[in-house]
Amino acid sequence: MSARGKGRPLRRLVVLRHAKSAWPAGVADHERPLAPRGRRDASAAGRALAEADWLPDLALCSTARRARQTWDLASAQWGTPPPVRFDRRLYAADVPALLTAVRETPPEVGTLLLIGHNPGLEELVLDLAGDGLDDTLDRLRAKFPTSAVAVLAWHGAGWRAIAPGATLLTDLTVPRGAKH
């Protein structure tokens, strides 16, 4: 990456799958809330992002209730949360829709957080990752569970240029909150 990225800034796309949701009877899928475990895990994801220095300059979040709650609980772990854009296109989005949203990101954003749903997020990360550090790609192919965080790094002048196979999957973690 370093030779190809010469002179272009390092960018990070941090992909967060929403935390564990509840399945209350009679509630539409878009309105399903987080389960108690999901509330703990979303907070843990926020702490993990802060501890790893993966705090975003901007967040793009699905409008689904469980994704919005994941954002609220994760970003509450930071001193000053960045701006967030809630985008209905991210709800149940496929890779082309997710890429469109990512490519609309202003070029001054160095780290972008994307909060959404599977299978789209997992497929996006696999599509964008040309390679992975250690066993990150193998672990991602095995499972991208709720609250999982994937970090893709690449060098580029702007987000419009992000392309399949052009990023490096540098990290994959699944933060879990402790029961009290």
mmCIF file with all atom_site columns, C-alpha atoms in Angstrom:
data_model
loop_
_atom_site.group_PDB
_atom_site.id
_atom_site.type_symbol
_atom_site.label_atom_id
_atom_site.label_alt_id
_atom_site.label_comp_id
_atom_site.label_asym_id
_atom_site.label_entity_id
_atom_site.label_seq_id
_atom_site.pdbx_PDB_ins_code
_atom_site.Cartn_x
_atom_site.Cartn_y
_atom_site.Cartn_z
_atom_site.occupancy
_atom_site.B_iso_or_equiv
_atom_site.pdbx_formal_charge
_atom_site.auth_seq_id
_atom_site.auth_comp_id
_atom_site.auth_asym_id
_atom_site.auth_atom_id
_atom_site.pdbx_PDB_model_num
ATOM 1   C CA . MET A 1 1   ? 0.000   0.000   0.000  1.00 0.00 ? 1   MET A CA 1
ATOM 2   C CA . SER A 1 2   ? 2.744   2.467   0.789  1.00 0.00 ? 2   SER A CA 1
ATOM 3   C CA . ALA A 1 3   ? 4.257   2.522   -2.708 1.00 0.00 ? 3   ALA A CA 1
ATOM 4   C CA . ARG A 1 4   ? 0.874   2.925   -4.392 1.00 0.00 ? 4   ARG A CA 1
ATOM 5   C CA . GLY A 1 5   ? -0.240  5.507   -1.841 1.00 0.00 ? 5   GLY A CA 1
ATOM 6   C CA . LYS A 1 6   ? 2.723   7.825   -2.232 1.00 0.00 ? 6   LYS A CA 1
ATOM 7   C CA . GLY A 1 7   ? 1.549   11.411  -1.850 1.00 0.00 ? 7   GLY A CA 1
ATOM 8   C CA . ARG A 1 8   ? -2.082  10.491  -1.186 1.00 0.00 ? 8   ARG A CA 1
ATOM 9   C CA . PRO A 1 9   ? -3.600  10.574  2.307  1.00 0.00 ? 9   PRO A CA 1
ATOM 10  C CA . LEU A 1 10  ? -4.358  7.429   4.241  1.00 0.00 ? 10  LEU A CA 1
ATOM 11  C CA . ARG A 1 11  ? -8.096  6.898   4.569  1.00 0.00 ? 11  ARG A CA 1
ATOM 12  C CA . ARG A 1 12  ? -9.988  4.502   6.806  1.00 0.00 ? 12  ARG A CA 1
ATOM 13  C CA . LEU A 1 13  ? -13.430 3.067   6.309  1.00 0.00 ? 13  LEU A CA 1
ATOM 14  C CA . VAL A 1 14  ? -14.654 1.706   9.650  1.00 0.00 ? 14  VAL A CA 1
ATOM 15  C CA . VAL A 1 15  ? -17.603 -0.629  9.111  1.00 0.00 ? 15  VAL A CA 1
ATOM 16  C CA . LEU A 1 16  ? -19.793 -1.366  12.146 1.00 0.00 ? 16  LEU A CA 1
ATOM 17  C CA . ARG A 1 17  ? -22.612 -3.873  11.940 1.00 0.00 ? 17  ARG A CA 1
ATOM 18  C CA . HIS A 1 18  ? -25.463 -2.780  14.213 1.00 0.00 ? 18  HIS A CA 1
ATOM 19  C CA . ALA A 1 19  ? -25.599 -4.461  17.607 1.00 0.00 ? 19  ALA A CA 1
ATOM 20  C CA . LYS A 1 20  ? -27.890 -7.378  18.518 1.00 0.00 ? 20  LYS A CA 1
ATOM 21  C CA . SER A 1 21  ? -31.524 -6.497  17.959 1.00 0.00 ? 21  SER A CA 1
ATOM 22  C CA . ALA A 1 22  ? -34.718 -7.641  19.614 1.00 0.00 ? 22  ALA A CA 1
ATOM 23  C CA . TRP A 1 23  ? -37.576 -9.275  17.714 1.00 0.00 ? 23  TRP A CA 1
ATOM 24  C CA . PRO A 1 24  ? -40.735 -7.901  19.370 1.00 0.00 ? 24  PRO A CA 1
ATOM 25  C CA . ALA A 1 25  ? -43.989 -9.230  17.951 1.00 0.00 ? 25  ALA A CA 1
ATOM 26  C CA . GLY A 1 26  ? -45.836 -6.877  15.645 1.00 0.00 ? 26  GLY A CA 1
ATOM 27  C CA . VAL A 1 27  ? -42.893 -4.481  15.165 1.00 0.00 ? 27  VAL A CA 1
ATOM 28  C CA . ALA A 1 28  ? -41.815 -3.751  11.594 1.00 0.00 ? 28  ALA A CA 1
ATOM 29  C CA . ASP A 1 29  ? -38.223 -4.740  10.779 1.00 0.00 ? 29  ASP A CA 1
ATOM 30  C CA . HIS A 1 30  ? -37.122 -1.111  10.319 1.00 0.00 ? 30  HIS A CA 1
ATOM 31  C CA . GLU A 1 31  ? -38.357 -0.284  13.850 1.00 0.00 ? 31  GLU A CA 1
ATOM 32  C CA . ARG A 1 32  ? -36.831 -3.213  15.756 1.00 0.00 ? 32  ARG A CA 1
ATOM 33  C CA . PRO A 1 33  ? -34.858 -1.953  18.786 1.00 0.00 ? 33  PRO A CA 1
ATOM 34  C CA . LEU A 1 34  ? -31.652 -3.271  20.268 1.00 0.00 ? 34  LEU A CA 1
ATOM 35  C CA . ALA A 1 35  ? -31.849 -6.208  22.647 1.00 0.00 ? 35  ALA A CA 1
ATOM 36  C CA . PRO A 1 36  ? -30.288 -5.781  26.129 1.00 0.00 ? 36  PRO A CA 1
ATOM 37  C CA . ARG A 1 37  ? -27.115 -7.518  24.889 1.00 0.00 ? 37  ARG A CA 1
ATOM 38  C CA . GLY A 1 38  ? -27.090 -5.208  21.889 1.00 0.00 ? 38  GLY A CA 1
ATOM 39  C CA . ARG A 1 39  ? -27.182 -2.151  24.136 1.00 0.00 ? 39  ARG A CA 1
ATOM 40  C CA . ARG A 1 40  ? -24.134 -3.442  26.055 1.00 0.00 ? 40  ARG A CA 1
ATOM 41  C CA . ASP A 1 41  ? -22.292 -4.389  22.865 1.00 0.00 ? 41  ASP A CA 1
ATOM 42  C CA . ALA A 1 42  ? -22.954 -1.054  21.139 1.00 0.00 ? 42  ALA A CA 1
ATOM 43  C CA . SER A 1 43  ? -21.370 0.778   24.069 1.00 0.00 ? 43  SER A CA 1
ATOM 44  C CA . ALA A 1 44  ? -18.455 -1.670  23.982 1.00 0.00 ? 44  ALA A CA 1
ATOM 45  C CA . ALA A 1 45  ? -18.030 -0.986  20.255 1.00 0.00 ? 45  ALA A CA 1
ATOM 46  C CA . GLY A 1 46  ? -17.794 2.740   20.969 1.00 0.00 ? 46  GLY A CA 1
ATOM 47  C CA . ARG A 1 47  ? -15.138 2.134   23.608 1.00 0.00 ? 47  ARG A CA 1
ATOM 48  C CA . ALA A 1 48  ? -13.219 -0.149  21.244 1.00 0.00 ? 48  ALA A CA 1
ATOM 49  C CA . LEU A 1 49  ? -13.229 2.499   18.502 1.00 0.00 ? 49  LEU A CA 1
ATOM 50  C CA . ALA A 1 50  ? -11.888 5.096   20.941 1.00 0.00 ? 50  ALA A CA 1
ATOM 51  C CA . GLU A 1 51  ? -9.214  2.799   22.395 1.00 0.00 ? 51  GLU A CA 1
ATOM 52  C CA . ALA A 1 52  ? -7.970  1.813   18.916 1.00 0.00 ? 52  ALA A CA 1
ATOM 53  C CA . ASP A 1 53  ? -7.976  5.450   17.729 1.00 0.00 ? 53  ASP A CA 1
ATOM 54  C CA . TRP A 1 54  ? -10.528 4.692   15.004 1.00 0.00 ? 54  TRP A CA 1
ATOM 55  C CA . LEU A 1 55  ? -12.783 7.631   15.788 1.00 0.00 ? 55  LEU A CA 1
ATOM 56  C CA . PRO A 1 56  ? -14.436 8.915   12.629 1.00 0.00 ? 56  PRO A CA 1
ATOM 57  C CA . ASP A 1 57  ? -14.569 12.362  11.101 1.00 0.00 ? 57  ASP A CA 1
ATOM 58  C CA . LEU A 1 58  ? -18.072 11.529  9.825  1.00 0.00 ? 58  LEU A CA 1
ATOM 59  C CA . ALA A 1 59  ? -20.559 8.711   10.363 1.00 0.00 ? 59  ALA A CA 1
ATOM 60  C CA . LEU A 1 60  ? -23.091 7.352   7.885  1.00 0.00 ? 60  LEU A CA 1
ATOM 61  C CA . CYS A 1 61  ? -25.860 5.399   9.588  1.00 0.00 ? 61  CYS A CA 1
ATOM 62  C CA . SER A 1 62  ? -28.880 3.438   8.462  1.00 0.00 ? 62  SER A CA 1
ATOM 63  C CA . THR A 1 63  ? -32.215 4.883   9.547  1.00 0.00 ? 63  THR A CA 1
ATOM 64  C CA . ALA A 1 64  ? -33.285 1.577   11.106 1.00 0.00 ? 64  ALA A CA 1
ATOM 65  C CA . ARG A 1 65  ? -33.935 1.969   14.823 1.00 0.00 ? 65  ARG A CA 1
ATOM 66  C CA . ARG A 1 66  ? -31.338 -0.656  15.835 1.00 0.00 ? 66  ARG A CA 1
ATOM 67  C CA . ALA A 1 67  ? -28.651 1.103   13.759 1.00 0.00 ? 67  ALA A CA 1
ATOM 68  C CA . ARG A 1 68  ? -29.535 4.534   15.172 1.00 0.00 ? 68  ARG A CA 1
ATOM 69  C CA . GLN A 1 69  ? -29.426 3.113   18.708 1.00 0.00 ? 69  GLN A CA 1
ATOM 70  C CA . THR A 1 70  ? -26.052 1.508   17.958 1.00 0.00 ? 70  THR A CA 1
ATOM 71  C CA . TRP A 1 71  ? -24.768 4.929   16.860 1.00 0.00 ? 71  TRP A CA 1
ATOM 72  C CA . ASP A 1 72  ? -26.210 6.670   19.931 1.00 0.00 ? 72  ASP A CA 1
ATOM 73  C CA . LEU A 1 73  ? -24.667 4.212   22.390 1.00 0.00 ? 73  LEU A CA 1
ATOM 74  C CA . ALA A 1 74  ? -21.304 3.913   20.593 1.00 0.00 ? 74  ALA A CA 1
ATOM 75  C CA . SER A 1 75  ? -20.825 7.645   20.074 1.00 0.00 ? 75  SER A CA 1
ATOM 76  C CA . ALA A 1 76  ? -21.790 8.356   23.706 1.00 0.00 ? 76  ALA A CA 1
ATOM 77  C CA . GLN A 1 77  ? -18.429 6.776   24.609 1.00 0.00 ? 77  GLN A CA 1
ATOM 78  C CA . TRP A 1 78  ? -16.500 9.603   22.902 1.00 0.00 ? 78  TRP A CA 1
ATOM 79  C CA . GLY A 1 79  ? -15.820 13.108  24.117 1.00 0.00 ? 79  GLY A CA 1
ATOM 80  C CA . THR A 1 80  ? -17.261 14.876  21.090 1.00 0.00 ? 80  THR A CA 1
ATOM 81  C CA . PRO A 1 81  ? -19.026 12.720  18.506 1.00 0.00 ? 81  PRO A CA 1
ATOM 82  C CA . PRO A 1 82  ? -18.522 13.641  14.862 1.00 0.00 ? 82  PRO A CA 1
ATOM 83  C CA . PRO A 1 83  ? -21.355 14.629  12.554 1.00 0.00 ? 83  PRO A CA 1
ATOM 84  C CA . VAL A 1 84  ? -23.683 11.796  11.572 1.00 0.00 ? 84  VAL A CA 1
ATOM 85  C CA . ARG A 1 85  ? -25.819 11.415  8.473  1.00 0.00 ? 85  ARG A CA 1
ATOM 86  C CA . PHE A 1 86  ? -28.794 9.094   8.748  1.00 0.00 ? 86  PHE A CA 1
ATOM 87  C CA . ASP A 1 87  ? -29.427 7.658   5.296  1.00 0.00 ? 87  ASP A CA 1
ATOM 88  C CA . ARG A 1 88  ? -32.430 5.488   4.442  1.00 0.00 ? 88  ARG A CA 1
ATOM 89  C CA . ARG A 1 89  ? -30.500 4.034   1.486  1.00 0.00 ? 89  ARG A CA 1
ATOM 90  C CA . LEU A 1 90  ? -28.285 2.186   3.982  1.00 0.00 ? 90  LEU A CA 1
ATOM 91  C CA . TYR A 1 91  ? -31.203 0.129   5.349  1.00 0.00 ? 91  TYR A CA 1
ATOM 92  C CA . ALA A 1 92  ? -30.909 -3.378  3.868  1.00 0.00 ? 92  ALA A CA 1
ATOM 93  C CA . ALA A 1 93  ? -28.505 -1.966  1.258  1.00 0.00 ? 93  ALA A CA 1
ATOM 94  C CA . ASP A 1 94  ? -26.518 -4.035  -1.208 1.00 0.00 ? 94  ASP A CA 1
ATOM 95  C CA . VAL A 1 95  ? -22.908 -3.332  -2.182 1.00 0.00 ? 95  VAL A CA 1
ATOM 96  C CA . PRO A 1 96  ? -23.680 -0.880  -5.033 1.00 0.00 ? 96  PRO A CA 1
ATOM 97  C CA . ALA A 1 97  ? -25.919 1.231   -2.758 1.00 0.00 ? 97  ALA A CA 1
ATOM 98  C CA . LEU A 1 98  ? -23.340 1.189   0.047  1.00 0.00 ? 98  LEU A CA 1
ATOM 99  C CA . LEU A 1 99  ? -20.554 2.168   -2.357 1.00 0.00 ? 99  LEU A CA 1
ATOM 100 C CA . THR A 1 100 ? -22.651 5.032   -3.700 1.00 0.00 ? 100 THR A CA 1
ATOM 101 C CA . ALA A 1 101 ? -23.121 6.406   -0.170 1.00 0.00 ? 101 ALA A CA 1
ATOM 102 C CA . VAL A 1 102 ? -19.417 6.011   0.677  1.00 0.00 ? 102 VAL A CA 1
ATOM 103 C CA . ARG A 1 103 ? -18.323 7.681   -2.562 1.00 0.00 ? 103 ARG A CA 1
ATOM 104 C CA . GLU A 1 104 ? -20.465 10.738  -1.726 1.00 0.00 ? 104 GLU A CA 1
ATOM 105 C CA . THR A 1 105 ? -18.301 11.400  1.342  1.00 0.00 ? 105 THR A CA 1
ATOM 106 C CA . PRO A 1 106 ? -16.525 14.772  1.253  1.00 0.00 ? 106 PRO A CA 1
ATOM 107 C CA . PRO A 1 107 ? -12.798 14.470  0.463  1.00 0.00 ? 107 PRO A CA 1
ATOM 108 C CA . GLU A 1 108 ? -11.758 16.170  3.729  1.00 0.00 ? 108 GLU A CA 1
ATOM 109 C CA . VAL A 1 109 ? -13.047 13.135  5.688  1.00 0.00 ? 109 VAL A CA 1
ATOM 110 C CA . GLY A 1 110 ? -10.102 10.892  6.579  1.00 0.00 ? 110 GLY A CA 1
ATOM 111 C CA . THR A 1 111 ? -11.961 8.278   8.623  1.00 0.00 ? 111 THR A CA 1
ATOM 112 C CA . LEU A 1 112 ? -15.535 7.340   7.778  1.00 0.00 ? 112 LEU A CA 1
ATOM 113 C CA . LEU A 1 113 ? -17.755 5.193   10.000 1.00 0.00 ? 113 LEU A CA 1
ATOM 114 C CA . LEU A 1 114 ? -20.474 3.204   8.231  1.00 0.00 ? 114 LEU A CA 1
ATOM 115 C CA . ILE A 1 115 ? -23.205 1.638   10.410 1.00 0.00 ? 115 ILE A CA 1
ATOM 116 C CA . GLY A 1 116 ? -25.639 -0.743  8.792  1.00 0.00 ? 116 GLY A CA 1
ATOM 117 C CA . HIS A 1 117 ? -26.756 -4.287  8.193  1.00 0.00 ? 117 HIS A CA 1
ATOM 118 C CA . ASN A 1 118 ? -25.735 -7.657  6.874  1.00 0.00 ? 118 ASN A CA 1
ATOM 119 C CA . PRO A 1 119 ? -25.376 -9.178  4.394  1.00 0.00 ? 119 PRO A CA 1
ATOM 120 C CA . GLY A 1 120 ? -24.542 -5.895  2.652  1.00 0.00 ? 120 GLY A CA 1
ATOM 121 C CA . LEU A 1 121 ? -21.804 -4.747  5.026  1.00 0.00 ? 121 LEU A CA 1
ATOM 122 C CA . GLU A 1 122 ? -19.979 -8.071  5.011  1.00 0.00 ? 122 GLU A CA 1
ATOM 123 C CA . GLU A 1 123 ? -20.171 -8.227  1.213  1.00 0.00 ? 123 GLU A CA 1
ATOM 124 C CA . LEU A 1 124 ? -18.905 -4.625  0.958  1.00 0.00 ? 124 LEU A CA 1
ATOM 125 C CA . VAL A 1 125 ? -15.866 -5.331  3.132  1.00 0.00 ? 125 VAL A CA 1
ATOM 126 C CA . LEU A 1 126 ? -15.064 -8.511  1.189  1.00 0.00 ? 126 LEU A CA 1
ATOM 127 C CA . ASP A 1 127 ? -15.493 -6.642  -2.090 1.00 0.00 ? 127 ASP A CA 1
ATOM 128 C CA . LEU A 1 128 ? -13.243 -3.735  -1.109 1.00 0.00 ? 128 LEU A CA 1
ATOM 129 C CA . ALA A 1 129 ? -10.497 -5.738  0.631  1.00 0.00 ? 129 ALA A CA 1
ATOM 130 C CA . GLY A 1 130 ? -7.751  -6.686  -1.773 1.00 0.00 ? 130 GLY A CA 1
ATOM 131 C CA . ASP A 1 131 ? -5.876  -8.218  1.144  1.00 0.00 ? 131 ASP A CA 1
ATOM 132 C CA . GLY A 1 132 ? -5.985  -8.476  4.911  1.00 0.00 ? 132 GLY A CA 1
ATOM 133 C CA . LEU A 1 133 ? -3.529  -8.416  7.775  1.00 0.00 ? 133 LEU A CA 1
ATOM 134 C CA . ASP A 1 134 ? -3.013  -11.676 9.639  1.00 0.00 ? 134 ASP A CA 1
ATOM 135 C CA . ASP A 1 135 ? -6.195  -13.797 9.499  1.00 0.00 ? 135 ASP A CA 1
ATOM 136 C CA . THR A 1 136 ? -8.694  -10.919 9.200  1.00 0.00 ? 136 THR A CA 1
ATOM 137 C CA . LEU A 1 137 ? -10.106 -12.004 5.832  1.00 0.00 ? 137 LEU A CA 1
ATOM 138 C CA . ASP A 1 138 ? -10.526 -15.626 6.919  1.00 0.00 ? 138 ASP A CA 1
ATOM 139 C CA . ARG A 1 139 ? -12.320 -14.539 10.099 1.00 0.00 ? 139 ARG A CA 1
ATOM 140 C CA . LEU A 1 140 ? -14.553 -12.171 8.135  1.00 0.00 ? 140 LEU A CA 1
ATOM 141 C CA . ARG A 1 141 ? -15.464 -14.896 5.650  1.00 0.00 ? 141 ARG A CA 1
ATOM 142 C CA . ALA A 1 142 ? -16.367 -17.184 8.552  1.00 0.00 ? 142 ALA A CA 1
ATOM 143 C CA . LYS A 1 143 ? -18.646 -14.645 10.279 1.00 0.00 ? 143 LYS A CA 1
ATOM 144 C CA . PHE A 1 144 ? -19.371 -10.916 10.564 1.00 0.00 ? 144 PHE A CA 1
ATOM 145 C CA . PRO A 1 145 ? -21.608 -10.930 13.649 1.00 0.00 ? 145 PRO A CA 1
ATOM 146 C CA . THR A 1 146 ? -23.563 -8.111  15.236 1.00 0.00 ? 146 THR A CA 1
ATOM 147 C CA . SER A 1 147 ? -21.326 -5.369  16.687 1.00 0.00 ? 147 SER A CA 1
ATOM 148 C CA . ALA A 1 148 ? -18.438 -6.475  14.474 1.00 0.00 ? 148 ALA A CA 1
ATOM 149 C CA . VAL A 1 149 ? -16.038 -3.739  13.413 1.00 0.00 ? 149 VAL A CA 1
ATOM 150 C CA . ALA A 1 150 ? -13.990 -4.047  10.217 1.00 0.00 ? 150 ALA A CA 1
ATOM 151 C CA . VAL A 1 151 ? -11.354 -1.444  9.383  1.00 0.00 ? 151 VAL A CA 1
ATOM 152 C CA . LEU A 1 152 ? -10.291 -0.916  5.783  1.00 0.00 ? 152 LEU A CA 1
ATOM 153 C CA . ALA A 1 153 ? -7.323  1.319   4.944  1.00 0.00 ? 153 ALA A CA 1
ATOM 154 C CA . TRP A 1 154 ? -6.328  2.777   1.590  1.00 0.00 ? 154 TRP A CA 1
ATOM 155 C CA . HIS A 1 155 ? -4.563  5.764   0.081  1.00 0.00 ? 155 HIS A CA 1
ATOM 156 C CA . GLY A 1 156 ? -6.654  8.081   -2.043 1.00 0.00 ? 156 GLY A CA 1
ATOM 157 C CA . ALA A 1 157 ? -7.310  11.708  -2.856 1.00 0.00 ? 157 ALA A CA 1
ATOM 158 C CA . GLY A 1 158 ? -11.038 11.308  -2.271 1.00 0.00 ? 158 GLY A CA 1
ATOM 159 C CA . TRP A 1 159 ? -13.749 8.806   -1.480 1.00 0.00 ? 159 TRP A CA 1
ATOM 160 C CA . ARG A 1 160 ? -15.020 8.717   -5.064 1.00 0.00 ? 160 ARG A CA 1
ATOM 161 C CA . ALA A 1 161 ? -11.925 6.683   -5.943 1.00 0.00 ? 161 ALA A CA 1
ATOM 162 C CA . ILE A 1 162 ? -12.518 3.814   -3.504 1.00 0.00 ? 162 ILE A CA 1
ATOM 163 C CA . ALA A 1 163 ? -12.663 0.645   -5.580 1.00 0.00 ? 163 ALA A CA 1
ATOM 164 C CA . PRO A 1 164 ? -13.080 -3.113  -5.196 1.00 0.00 ? 164 PRO A CA 1
ATOM 165 C CA . GLY A 1 165 ? -9.861  -4.784  -4.114 1.00 0.00 ? 165 GLY A CA 1
ATOM 166 C CA . ALA A 1 166 ? -8.131  -1.453  -3.419 1.00 0.00 ? 166 ALA A CA 1
ATOM 167 C CA . THR A 1 167 ? -8.174  -1.523  0.387  1.00 0.00 ? 167 THR A CA 1
ATOM 168 C CA . LEU A 1 168 ? -6.402  -3.471  3.096  1.00 0.00 ? 168 LEU A CA 1
ATOM 169 C CA . LEU A 1 169 ? -8.468  -5.054  5.869  1.00 0.00 ? 169 LEU A CA 1
ATOM 170 C CA . THR A 1 170 ? -6.298  -4.013  8.798  1.00 0.00 ? 170 THR A CA 1
ATOM 171 C CA . ASP A 1 171 ? -8.513  -5.014  11.703 1.00 0.00 ? 171 ASP A CA 1
ATOM 172 C CA . LEU A 1 172 ? -11.563 -7.086  12.559 1.00 0.00 ? 172 LEU A CA 1
ATOM 173 C CA . THR A 1 173 ? -12.934 -7.117  16.085 1.00 0.00 ? 173 THR A CA 1
ATOM 174 C CA . VAL A 1 174 ? -16.188 -8.028  17.807 1.00 0.00 ? 174 VAL A CA 1
ATOM 175 C CA . PRO A 1 175 ? -16.595 -5.921  20.961 1.00 0.00 ? 175 PRO A CA 1
ATOM 176 C CA . ARG A 1 176 ? -18.828 -7.412  23.622 1.00 0.00 ? 176 ARG A CA 1
ATOM 177 C CA . GLY A 1 177 ? -20.208 -5.645  26.666 1.00 0.00 ? 177 GLY A CA 1
ATOM 178 C CA . ALA A 1 178 ? -20.228 -7.320  30.071 1.00 0.00 ? 178 ALA A CA 1
ATOM 179 C CA . LYS A 1 179 ? -23.474 -8.210  31.839 1.00 0.00 ? 179 LYS A CA 1
ATOM 180 C CA . HIS A 1 180 ? -24.008 -6.326  35.086 1.00 0.00 ? 180 HIS A CA 1
#
